[in-house]
XYZ file of C-alpha atoms in Angstrom:
705
model
C -6.499 43.212 2.300
C -4.424 45.472 0.031
C -2.082 46.325 2.908
C -1.736 42.635 3.716
C -0.988 41.748 0.106
C 1.744 44.343 -0.030
C 3.331 42.697 2.980
C 3.162 39.117 1.764
C 4.449 39.875 -1.714
C 7.708 41.314 -0.427
C 8.388 38.580 2.124
C 11.091 36.258 0.832
C 10.841 32.579 1.655
C 14.242 32.121 3.288
C 14.779 29.930 6.308
C 15.708 31.698 9.493
C 18.208 29.015 10.449
C 19.937 30.273 13.585
C 22.797 27.801 13.711
C 26.185 29.509 13.352
C 28.484 27.285 11.314
C 31.976 27.997 12.568
C 33.414 25.386 10.250
C 35.117 23.462 13.044
C 32.542 20.701 13.192
C 29.041 19.841 12.009
C 28.303 17.997 15.265
C 26.852 19.519 18.435
C 28.280 19.418 21.910
C 26.246 16.695 23.547
C 25.703 18.645 26.770
C 23.694 21.252 24.870
C 21.682 18.861 22.710
C 18.370 17.688 24.170
C 16.835 14.291 23.665
C 13.915 14.362 21.220
C 10.809 12.238 21.767
C 8.331 12.516 18.884
C 4.897 10.979 19.548
C 2.936 10.519 16.320
C -0.596 9.101 16.212
C -2.893 7.828 13.472
C -6.137 9.608 12.481
C -6.510 11.758 15.595
C -8.400 14.952 14.795
C -7.650 18.507 15.951
C -10.871 18.332 17.954
C -10.034 15.050 19.715
C -7.631 16.562 22.245
C -9.281 17.984 25.354
C -7.430 21.287 25.542
C -7.973 21.885 21.829
C -11.711 21.159 21.653
C -13.192 18.397 23.828
C -12.974 20.496 26.994
C -15.148 23.169 25.396
C -17.833 20.540 24.803
C -17.624 19.472 28.451
C -17.751 23.040 29.755
C -20.748 23.883 27.558
C -22.959 21.558 29.621
C -24.779 20.590 26.419
C -25.467 16.870 26.849
C -26.219 16.546 23.143
C -22.478 17.027 22.600
C -20.710 13.992 24.084
C -17.034 14.415 24.893
C -14.006 12.362 25.863
C -10.918 13.348 27.851
C -7.139 13.519 27.405
C -5.827 14.648 30.812
C -2.148 13.818 30.215
C -2.052 15.496 26.813
C -3.741 18.530 28.335
C -1.083 18.598 31.054
C 1.642 18.278 28.414
C 0.201 21.296 26.594
C -0.046 23.371 29.769
C 3.565 22.552 30.623
C 4.679 23.483 27.105
C 3.141 24.982 24.010
C 0.284 24.423 21.592
C 0.618 24.937 17.845
C -2.962 25.786 16.950
C -2.369 26.287 13.207
C -0.257 23.185 12.571
C -0.783 21.337 9.286
C 0.081 17.974 7.820
C 1.432 17.882 4.264
C -1.323 15.561 3.047
C -4.578 14.378 4.646
C -3.749 10.668 4.577
C -1.102 8.489 6.179
C 1.673 7.595 3.716
C 2.293 10.959 2.017
C 1.854 12.771 5.321
C 4.539 10.671 6.992
C 6.839 10.805 3.959
C 6.874 14.604 3.928
C 7.431 14.666 7.681
C 10.471 12.400 7.488
C 11.895 14.147 4.407
C 11.235 17.710 5.559
C 9.539 18.621 2.273
C 6.056 19.509 1.046
C 4.038 17.223 -1.176
C 5.329 19.340 -4.043
C 8.726 17.662 -3.558
C 8.119 14.356 -1.752
C 8.576 11.142 -3.721
C 5.608 9.535 -1.901
C 2.364 11.273 -2.847
C -1.379 10.657 -3.033
C -2.206 7.096 -1.895
C 1.178 5.451 -2.496
C 1.192 3.219 0.571
C 4.342 1.129 1.122
C 6.334 3.098 -1.457
C 9.903 3.585 -0.266
C 11.348 6.945 0.680
C 14.025 8.086 -1.747
C 17.697 7.942 -0.769
C 17.942 11.353 0.781
C 18.149 12.994 4.173
C 15.472 12.214 6.758
C 14.799 13.103 10.373
C 16.820 10.000 11.221
C 19.871 10.676 9.034
C 20.136 14.324 10.090
C 19.963 13.610 13.808
C 22.217 10.555 13.579
C 24.828 12.687 11.807
C 24.437 15.195 14.649
C 25.444 12.497 17.139
C 22.033 11.211 18.215
C 21.127 7.603 18.897
C 18.030 7.093 16.737
C 15.103 4.686 16.999
C 11.704 4.243 15.414
C 9.083 2.192 17.229
C 5.624 1.485 15.828
C 4.245 2.069 12.354
C 6.433 2.711 9.260
C 4.747 1.910 5.904
C 7.424 3.559 3.715
C 9.631 0.535 3.096
C 9.506 -0.048 -0.659
C 8.911 -3.233 -2.623
C 7.737 -6.213 -0.582
C 9.770 -8.572 -2.783
C 12.874 -7.538 -0.837
C 11.433 -8.439 2.589
C 12.883 -8.439 5.199
C 15.587 -6.324 3.514
C 13.233 -3.698 2.162
C 15.147 -0.948 0.314
C 13.647 1.768 2.490
C 13.526 -0.062 5.811
C 13.928 2.360 8.765
C 17.478 1.035 9.236
C 18.193 2.328 5.718
C 16.752 5.758 6.432
C 18.705 6.909 9.457
C 17.419 4.831 12.363
C 19.774 2.716 14.472
C 16.945 0.607 15.872
C 13.452 -0.384 14.736
C 10.644 -2.275 16.418
C 7.158 -2.358 14.924
C 5.091 -2.777 11.779
C 7.106 -2.335 8.585
C 4.154 -2.621 6.189
C 1.388 -0.045 6.078
C -1.533 -2.440 6.027
C -0.304 -4.311 9.120
C -1.305 -1.205 11.062
C -4.919 -2.057 10.282
C -4.765 -4.776 12.939
C -3.999 -3.844 16.539
C -3.538 -7.392 17.883
C -0.701 -8.831 15.742
C -1.177 -12.448 16.871
C -4.941 -12.763 17.340
C -5.809 -10.685 14.229
C -9.362 -10.251 15.429
C -10.545 -8.600 12.225
C -8.525 -10.790 9.876
C -10.369 -11.218 6.591
C -12.879 -8.424 7.117
C -13.640 -6.265 4.085
C -11.337 -3.551 5.455
C -8.606 -5.272 7.430
C -5.476 -7.109 6.326
C -6.007 -10.454 4.552
C -2.691 -12.047 5.433
C -0.227 -12.529 8.278
C 0.567 -9.478 10.363
C 4.211 -9.119 11.285
C 6.052 -7.201 13.996
C 9.759 -6.775 13.257
C 12.703 -6.003 15.465
C 15.130 -4.491 13.018
C 14.847 -7.110 10.211
C 13.727 -10.094 12.288
C 10.071 -11.133 12.520
C 9.333 -11.296 16.261
C 5.538 -11.689 16.119
C 5.530 -15.107 17.776
C 5.013 -14.718 21.505
C 3.158 -11.380 21.292
C -0.224 -12.836 22.205
C -2.764 -10.438 23.694
C -0.530 -7.447 22.959
C -2.497 -4.381 21.879
C -0.116 -2.422 19.676
C -0.411 0.908 21.492
C 0.550 -0.891 24.715
C 3.271 -2.848 22.929
C 4.895 0.203 21.327
C 4.817 2.095 24.642
C 6.423 -0.762 26.573
C 9.100 -1.213 23.952
C 9.778 2.542 23.811
C 10.257 2.685 27.581
C 12.633 -0.280 27.398
C 14.683 1.378 24.634
C 14.913 4.727 26.444
C 16.075 3.084 29.675
C 18.668 0.960 27.873
C 19.925 3.867 25.761
C 20.399 6.186 28.716
C 22.115 3.391 30.656
C 24.494 2.376 27.861
C 25.195 5.838 26.397
C 24.232 8.469 28.971
C 26.305 11.172 27.254
C 24.536 10.717 23.912
C 21.200 12.371 23.187
C 18.501 10.187 21.678
C 15.854 10.690 19.013
C 12.899 8.339 19.380
C 10.057 8.480 16.869
C 7.184 6.645 18.567
C 4.647 5.976 15.822
C 1.268 4.744 17.065
C -1.153 3.011 14.682
C -4.146 3.982 16.820
C -6.890 5.208 17.088
C -7.182 4.127 13.430
C -10.438 2.516 12.308
C -9.902 -1.016 13.657
C -11.058 0.285 17.067
C -9.975 -2.827 19.003
C -10.196 -2.524 22.770
C -7.477 -3.264 25.363
C -7.417 -6.401 27.485
C -7.813 -4.412 30.705
C -7.085 -1.117 32.461
C -3.825 0.742 31.994
C -1.416 -0.392 34.725
C -1.180 1.944 37.710
C 1.729 4.266 38.177
C 4.181 4.895 35.386
C 7.817 5.346 34.562
C 10.526 2.990 35.758
C 8.469 0.940 38.202
C 4.859 1.312 37.103
C 2.714 1.740 34.017
C 3.337 -0.341 30.923
C 6.386 -2.589 31.237
C 8.238 -4.858 28.856
C 8.289 -8.369 30.349
C 9.701 -10.208 27.343
C 8.088 -13.538 28.215
C 6.639 -15.662 25.448
C 2.893 -15.144 25.594
C 3.346 -12.383 28.161
C 5.487 -9.832 26.402
C 4.031 -6.808 28.198
C 2.150 -6.044 31.397
C -1.290 -6.079 29.752
C -0.777 -9.283 27.727
C -3.350 -11.037 29.908
C -7.101 -11.311 30.031
C -9.326 -11.098 26.961
C -8.328 -9.045 23.903
C -10.850 -6.485 22.692
C -12.868 -6.550 25.926
C -12.208 -3.529 28.175
C -13.884 -0.121 28.051
C -12.489 2.811 30.014
C -14.798 3.312 33.037
C -15.403 6.956 32.108
C -17.145 5.756 28.956
C -18.460 2.280 29.784
C -21.842 3.610 30.925
C -21.748 7.072 29.348
C -24.986 8.567 28.030
C -25.894 11.599 25.945
C -28.928 13.630 24.921
C -29.603 11.927 21.609
C -32.803 13.808 20.752
C -31.872 17.301 21.971
C -34.588 17.072 24.608
C -33.241 17.405 28.183
C -36.571 16.102 29.523
C -36.171 12.648 27.991
C -33.775 10.005 29.344
C -30.293 9.984 27.878
C -29.146 7.256 25.539
C -26.063 5.109 26.055
C -23.138 5.870 23.788
C -23.090 3.434 20.888
C -20.389 0.800 21.266
C -18.245 2.165 18.423
C -17.842 5.546 20.154
C -17.042 4.013 23.522
C -14.313 2.121 21.674
C -12.914 5.241 20.044
C -12.830 7.199 23.295
C -11.148 4.274 25.060
C -8.416 4.053 22.421
C -7.717 7.789 22.547
C -7.553 7.601 26.348
C -5.121 4.681 26.004
C -2.752 6.873 24.004
C -3.196 9.569 26.615
C -2.282 7.128 29.414
C 0.817 6.156 27.443
C 1.846 9.804 27.210
C 1.539 10.165 30.982
C 3.545 6.976 31.485
C 6.355 8.204 29.218
C 6.507 11.609 30.909
C 6.859 9.878 34.263
C 9.712 7.803 32.842
C 11.557 10.957 31.763
C 11.150 12.332 35.297
C 12.333 9.067 36.880
C 15.441 9.131 34.685
C 15.912 12.820 35.546
C 15.973 13.763 31.877
C 12.586 15.473 31.537
C 14.178 18.941 31.391
C 16.695 17.640 28.860
C 14.057 16.236 26.521
C 12.082 17.983 23.796
C 8.723 16.231 23.431
C 6.513 16.676 20.364
C 3.013 15.245 19.980
C 1.210 15.349 16.624
C -1.154 13.428 14.334
C -0.747 12.275 10.721
C -4.048 13.666 9.395
C -7.551 14.666 10.383
C -10.154 12.316 11.879
C -11.470 9.334 9.982
C -15.046 8.302 9.185
C -14.005 4.646 8.978
C -14.849 1.601 11.057
C -13.647 -1.949 10.496
C -16.484 -3.164 12.687
C -19.960 -4.119 11.507
C -21.285 -0.691 12.477
C -20.440 2.704 11.017
C -18.403 5.376 12.756
C -18.767 9.125 12.284
C -16.448 11.863 13.606
C -19.617 13.913 14.178
C -20.281 12.183 17.492
C -17.330 13.869 19.221
C -16.848 16.698 16.743
C -13.357 15.314 16.110
C -12.718 17.868 13.347
C -13.109 20.696 15.872
C -14.533 24.017 14.622
C -13.663 23.131 11.020
C -15.120 21.277 8.047
C -13.362 18.303 6.504
C -11.886 14.999 7.632
C -9.156 12.598 6.540
C -8.605 12.905 2.743
C -9.889 16.501 2.668
C -7.883 19.673 2.105
C -10.432 21.540 4.202
C -9.075 22.583 7.587
C -10.486 19.552 9.412
C -8.507 17.183 7.197
C -5.152 18.953 7.452
C -5.000 21.032 10.635
C -4.050 18.655 13.428
C -3.247 18.928 17.147
C 0.404 19.659 17.922
C 1.981 20.014 21.374
C 5.614 20.792 22.197
C 7.202 20.571 25.659
C 10.764 21.492 26.646
C 10.955 22.756 30.245
C 13.135 25.806 30.679
C 13.155 26.500 26.936
C 9.485 26.675 25.955
C 7.280 28.690 28.294
C 4.445 26.838 29.979
C 1.106 27.520 28.339
C 2.622 29.062 25.219
C 0.231 29.480 22.289
C 1.645 29.524 18.757
C -0.909 30.708 16.210
C 1.659 31.088 13.425
C 0.971 28.690 10.513
C 3.355 25.733 10.680
C 3.571 22.278 9.140
C 5.032 18.845 9.741
C 7.811 19.464 7.201
C 9.116 22.131 9.602
C 10.254 19.532 12.126
C 13.368 18.480 10.216
C 14.878 22.014 10.134
C 13.619 22.585 13.689
C 15.433 19.496 14.991
C 18.528 20.406 12.978
C 18.424 23.790 14.717
C 18.037 22.083 18.103
C 21.024 19.843 17.311
C 23.044 22.842 16.119
C 23.613 21.634 12.551
C 22.575 23.243 9.268
C 19.432 21.794 7.712
C 19.760 20.102 4.316
C 19.270 22.508 1.406
C 16.532 20.257 0.056
C 14.293 20.893 3.075
C 11.228 23.060 2.487
C 10.506 23.784 6.131
C 11.740 26.417 8.531
C 12.950 26.119 12.096
C 10.167 26.714 14.608
C 12.628 26.883 17.507
C 12.922 30.707 17.645
C 9.131 31.002 17.810
C 8.739 28.219 20.369
C 11.370 29.734 22.655
C 9.983 33.267 22.303
C 13.011 34.612 20.466
C 10.784 35.857 17.631
C 7.174 35.671 16.495
C 7.918 35.200 12.786
C 9.676 32.586 10.640
C 10.229 34.631 7.466
C 8.014 32.455 5.279
C 5.332 33.569 2.892
C 3.189 30.477 2.331
C 2.458 26.799 2.981
C 1.752 24.583 -0.039
C -0.417 21.411 -0.283
C -1.527 19.008 -3.018
C -3.342 15.662 -2.956
C -5.535 13.424 -5.126
C -8.328 11.138 -3.994
C -11.257 10.047 -6.153
C -13.862 10.162 -3.374
C -16.118 12.764 -1.756
C -16.282 14.834 1.400
C -18.844 13.118 3.655
C -22.303 14.633 3.870
C -22.135 15.471 7.551
C -24.813 17.770 8.898
C -22.179 19.853 10.685
C -20.445 20.713 7.398
C -21.368 23.571 5.103
C -24.061 22.502 2.656
C -22.074 23.149 -0.519
C -19.251 20.782 0.455
C -21.337 17.842 1.657
C -20.748 15.005 -0.771
C -18.420 17.193 -2.820
C -16.044 15.435 -5.211
C -12.427 15.662 -4.137
C -10.402 14.625 -7.185
C -7.267 16.688 -7.721
C -6.958 19.074 -4.774
C -4.603 21.916 -3.993
C -4.299 24.439 -1.167
C -2.085 27.390 -0.246
C -1.972 28.977 3.220
C -0.930 32.611 2.718
C -0.834 34.505 6.001
C -4.333 34.437 7.393
C -5.820 33.333 4.062
C -6.341 29.795 2.799
C -6.881 29.158 -0.894
C -8.459 25.799 -1.772
C -9.189 24.091 -5.098
C -11.211 20.866 -5.392
C -11.674 18.686 -8.503
C -9.001 20.779 -10.142
C -8.860 20.709 -13.954
C -6.142 23.232 -14.810
C -3.725 25.770 -13.367
C -6.202 28.503 -14.296
C -8.997 27.219 -12.049
C -9.955 29.771 -9.402
C -9.139 29.219 -5.733
C -11.809 29.481 -3.121
C -10.397 31.961 -0.599
C -11.133 32.082 3.124
C -9.911 34.396 5.878
C -9.166 31.886 8.630
C -8.662 34.610 11.235
C -12.402 35.328 11.178
C -13.789 32.314 9.348
C -12.118 29.068 10.482
C -15.066 27.026 9.223
C -14.526 28.433 5.730
C -18.054 29.674 5.186
C -17.425 32.911 3.259
C -15.646 32.430 -0.053
C -13.921 35.764 -0.689
C -13.231 34.761 -4.285
C -16.894 35.456 -5.036
C -16.528 39.071 -3.967
C -15.339 41.709 -6.410
C -12.357 43.887 -5.575
C -8.794 44.586 -6.589
C -7.430 43.063 -3.398
C -9.271 39.781 -3.991
C -8.088 39.658 -7.607
C -4.481 40.220 -6.543
C -4.774 37.564 -3.869
C -6.213 35.099 -6.409
C -3.310 35.833 -8.756
C -0.758 35.353 -5.976
C -2.224 32.016 -4.906
C -2.018 30.703 -8.466
C 1.598 31.858 -8.740
C 2.632 30.227 -5.474
C 0.914 26.983 -6.472
C 3.162 26.705 -9.544
C 6.315 28.086 -7.920
C 6.295 25.625 -4.993
C 6.452 22.191 -6.611
C 7.852 19.808 -9.196
C 5.907 17.205 -11.185
C 6.083 13.534 -10.266
C 5.368 11.037 -13.035
C 3.758 8.597 -10.577
C 1.373 11.270 -9.278
C 0.365 13.259 -12.389
C -1.406 16.606 -12.003
C -3.371 18.637 -14.578
C -1.018 21.584 -14.022
C 2.273 19.678 -14.482
C 3.010 21.352 -17.829
C 1.898 24.845 -16.827
C 4.524 27.591 -17.022
C 6.048 28.682 -13.710
C 5.309 32.419 -13.437
C 8.164 34.917 -13.261
C 8.359 37.768 -10.747
C 8.742 41.524 -10.918
C 11.833 42.564 -8.915
C 11.044 45.222 -6.327
C 14.128 47.334 -7.048
C 16.765 47.878 -9.723
C 18.934 44.918 -10.679
C 22.696 44.582 -10.907
C 24.703 42.174 -13.029
C 25.865 38.843 -11.643
C 24.952 36.528 -8.782
C 25.786 37.027 -5.131
C 27.891 34.263 -3.591
C 29.085 33.204 -0.176
C 31.318 30.384 1.022
C 31.069 28.588 4.345
C 33.758 26.562 6.127
C 32.911 23.173 7.540
C 32.848 19.453 6.990
C 29.160 19.285 6.108
C 27.623 15.798 5.891
C 25.094 17.009 3.264
C 24.504 20.001 1.025
C 23.530 22.530 3.700
C 20.949 25.244 3.595
C 23.323 28.177 3.716
C 21.015 31.079 4.520
C 21.645 32.036 8.134
C 25.153 30.551 8.340
C 28.250 32.683 8.952
C 30.124 33.144 5.628
C 33.870 32.916 5.276
C 33.936 34.995 2.082
C 31.438 36.646 -0.250
C 31.215 38.535 -3.494
C 29.527 38.897 -6.897
C 30.201 36.656 -9.878
C 29.144 36.499 -13.515
C 29.386 32.708 -13.634
C 28.953 29.612 -11.477
C 32.341 28.525 -10.133
C 33.499 26.359 -7.204
C 35.237 27.826 -4.146
C 38.972 27.555 -3.495
C 38.492 25.927 -0.094
C 36.527 22.996 1.244
C 33.071 23.642 2.691
C 29.781 24.827 1.234
C 28.827 27.553 -1.217
C 25.705 29.531 -2.022
C 24.975 31.478 -5.215
C 21.748 33.447 -5.415
C 19.958 36.143 -7.342
C 17.738 36.109 -10.434
C 17.770 34.108 -13.640
C 16.319 35.976 -16.629
C 14.470 33.574 -18.934
C 14.272 34.896 -22.538
C 11.010 33.303 -23.760
C 8.224 31.047 -22.534
C 8.936 27.362 -22.878
C 10.574 24.182 -21.645
C 14.111 24.511 -20.265
C 16.463 21.734 -19.251
C 19.000 22.419 -16.526
C 22.046 20.302 -15.687
C 24.305 20.753 -12.662
C 27.239 18.963 -11.107
C 29.334 19.272 -7.964
C 31.636 16.808 -6.256
C 29.827 16.936 -2.944
C 26.313 17.499 -4.246
C 24.286 20.438 -5.493
C 20.715 21.638 -4.877
C 19.218 24.216 -7.251
C 15.991 26.009 -6.392
C 13.839 28.350 -8.478
C 11.311 30.243 -6.363
C 10.251 27.607 -3.776
C 10.773 24.646 -6.097
C 13.789 22.353 -5.935
C 14.489 21.794 -9.630
C 17.768 19.869 -9.219
C 19.051 17.741 -6.360
C 22.117 15.554 -6.908
C 22.409 14.479 -3.293
C 21.824 11.067 -1.805
C 22.141 10.036 1.824
C 24.880 7.634 0.800
C 26.775 9.492 -1.919
C 26.455 12.408 -4.300
C 25.331 11.529 -7.803
C 27.735 14.219 -9.015
C 25.538 15.438 -11.847
C 21.796 15.800 -12.278
C 19.428 17.260 -14.865
C 15.759 18.061 -15.232
C 13.195 19.933 -17.304
C 11.286 22.975 -16.051
C 8.431 24.881 -17.717
C 9.210 28.594 -17.344
C 7.565 31.833 -18.365
C 9.734 34.619 -19.722
C 11.094 37.031 -17.131
C 12.928 36.925 -13.829
C 13.029 33.861 -11.590
C 14.683 33.847 -8.132
C 17.434 31.220 -8.142
C 19.671 29.715 -5.459
C 22.462 27.179 -5.962
C 23.611 25.350 -2.813
C 26.691 23.182 -3.225
C 29.031 21.117 -1.048
C 32.768 20.821 -1.650
C 34.526 18.180 0.497
C 38.086 18.828 -0.711
C 40.128 21.983 -1.067
C 41.115 22.991 -4.642
C 39.712 19.743 -5.988
C 36.042 20.505 -6.520
C 33.894 21.154 -9.524
C 30.680 23.115 -9.881
C 28.752 23.916 -13.021
C 25.244 24.813 -14.147
C 24.091 24.538 -17.751
C 20.815 24.907 -19.587
C 19.102 24.405 -22.914
C 15.836 25.901 -24.075
C 13.733 27.063 -27.015
C 16.118 27.675 -29.869
C 19.420 26.862 -28.166
C 21.385 23.731 -27.248
C 22.987 22.836 -23.919
C 25.465 25.489 -22.795
C 26.638 27.269 -19.632
C 24.180 29.927 -18.545
C 25.436 33.174 -20.045
C 26.490 35.972 -17.706
C 23.808 38.404 -18.863
C 21.093 36.066 -17.545
C 22.249 36.463 -13.926
C 21.293 39.498 -11.831
C 20.847 40.384 -8.181
C 19.098 43.062 -6.154
C 21.339 44.130 -3.310
C 24.901 44.964 -2.405
C 26.873 42.175 -0.766
C-alpha cells in the first residue's frame, strides 16, 4: 500500500489529449472522422448484460439463479471492447445524464442530486462539441434536462439549444415513466405520470397517431430512419446520434408482439409513418407479449433440486422481455450499419445511466435480486456502492478497437466528451473533467494519466435490505454521500456530516463486494490513504447553492511540492481558431516561457498559464478573471472560474474559494479570437486585503520550460 500511495501522490491529473492543434483549423477532415452512435439505457445494471454477469449464472447450472440473455450485446462486446470498471457520475437519471452531456463530474455539474427537468447550463455539451467538429447531431428518446416547463415547447435547455440539430422523443423526465405515449396504461398510478405524455419532434408535439407504439420500438425505428436519411442527404458528413432509451425503467410494460424478423434496411423495426401505425409493431395488443425464452421459464425457488420448479413471477418475465427488446434493437441497428456499409466507419458505445432499480409501477414489487442485476457488487440505483455506480459499457469500432478487448482501467461517463473530441480531432473544452479513453481503447497506451474519480450525491432514503448485500449496509441511511476511486481503492462515505468524516476504504482488486473496510485497520499506509481521499474530495469540486453539502465551507487543502520551486508561472500559446476555451495540455505550442504576471498573448489563439499559487493564510478568497474569448481557471481538480458560454463569452467572472495556506496547483486556460486585441487578467482578494492583481511572488513553478 505504501508503494502504491507513493505512485498515486505524484501522478498529476492532466488530460492526455492526443490531438495536435496545428492552428490551421479546429475541424477534422471528414474522411478520418467516424460516425458515433451512443446507445444509452435506463436503469440497466452491470449484472444485466450476459457477457458481464448473466452468462455466468447460466453456466453455473444453478437453477436457483434465474438468468436472462442479451445475445446481440454480447456479440457487440466480443467484436469490440468491454469497460469493466466504468462508472456513472451519479446513481440516478438526471444528474448522471447531465454530467455525461457536460463532460464534468458531479462536483462541477449544474444538475445534481434529484433535480429532474432542470436545464443544463449554457456551456459545451457532447452535441455542441461534435457539431462544431462538423458532425450532424441528433438525440432520439429521453431528455429530461430541458429547464422550466413554463417555456414549453421552447424550453431554455431543449436539445436543440444544447448542440443537437434534430430531436425526437420525450422532453420531460417524467414522461419516460410511461412507455406507451398514447395509451398511458399506468396513467394515474401512484408512481407514473399524472398528466398527458408528449412525444416531440424538435419543438412540435407529435404524440397523436402513435397508438400502440412501445417507446423502445419507437425510438429504434426513428433512429434508423434518421441514420438512413442523414447518410443519403449528407454522405460526406459524419453523424453523432445519441439514442436514449427510457427502458427497462420500472414501468415494465410489454411489447405488442415479437420483434420483427431480420434487421437493417429491409427488416427489423421500421418507421411506417402512418397515423395509428407509425412503426412496424404498432399493431396487436399493448402490454401483452412475453419473449418466448421467458414466457414459461421456471426456477428452483426453494433451493431443492428434487422439488418441481416454480414459474418466474410475471414482473421478472416482463423485465427480461424489456431487456431483450433493447438487445434486439441493438442487433437491428448493427445490421443497418452493415447494410449502409458504414459499420467500420462507426464508433458504437453502449452504456447505462445508473445501477439497477428496485422499483415497479405495477401492483407487485420488483427486486434486482431475482437476476442479480447488480452483479458481484452491493448497491443499486441511488447508492454510491459499486452496484449503484458501476455500469456495463461496451465500445465497438472495427479496425480501431481490437475484438474482445478488456479495459479494467477506471473510467467514467464524463470521459466520453473528451474521448469524442479526440476522435473528431479537436481539443476538448478546458471545463471538461474527463480524459480521452481513445488511446486505451485502441491499445496505444494502458494509462490515462489520471489520479482519481470523484462522486457526490444526496438522497434521503436507504439501501435496500437485500439478503445478498453485506449485513451492515442493509437498510443503511444514504443521506449525503461521497466517493473517490483512487487506483484500485474506493473510498465511500454515507450519511456524511462533515469534511472530517472518515472514508470507508475498499481494495476493489481483491474485494469488489466491498466486504473488508481497510479504514478499520491500523497502519501508516491506511492513514495516508485516508488523508489523501479527504484531500481529493475537497480539491475536486465546487459548491452549488441548489445542492448544499456539509463540506461546502471546508478549506481546500494545499499540497507539498515534490521538488524545489522557481519564480513565475509557465506559459504556452497555441495557434488556432478555437470555438471554445480549449484544454491546452497535449496541444503543440507555438511559443512558451515563464512570466511573473498574467498577460494575454500577442497573437490570436489559446493560452495556458500553469504552476502554483501560494496562499498566505487560511480563509475565503475571491478570484476575478476576464478574457475576450473566455477563461477557465482551475485549482487542483476544481474549476473555480469559467466565463465561457456556448453562445458567447461572459468576458469576466468571479467566485469565492475556501483555501488553506500553502501551495495550490493552478492553471489558467484562455481563448483569444483576435490578434493584438485581447485582454486577460486575474485578480484576487482575501483575508486582510482588497481586490488586486495577484502579486508576482505568489506564482511559482516546478520545472524548466
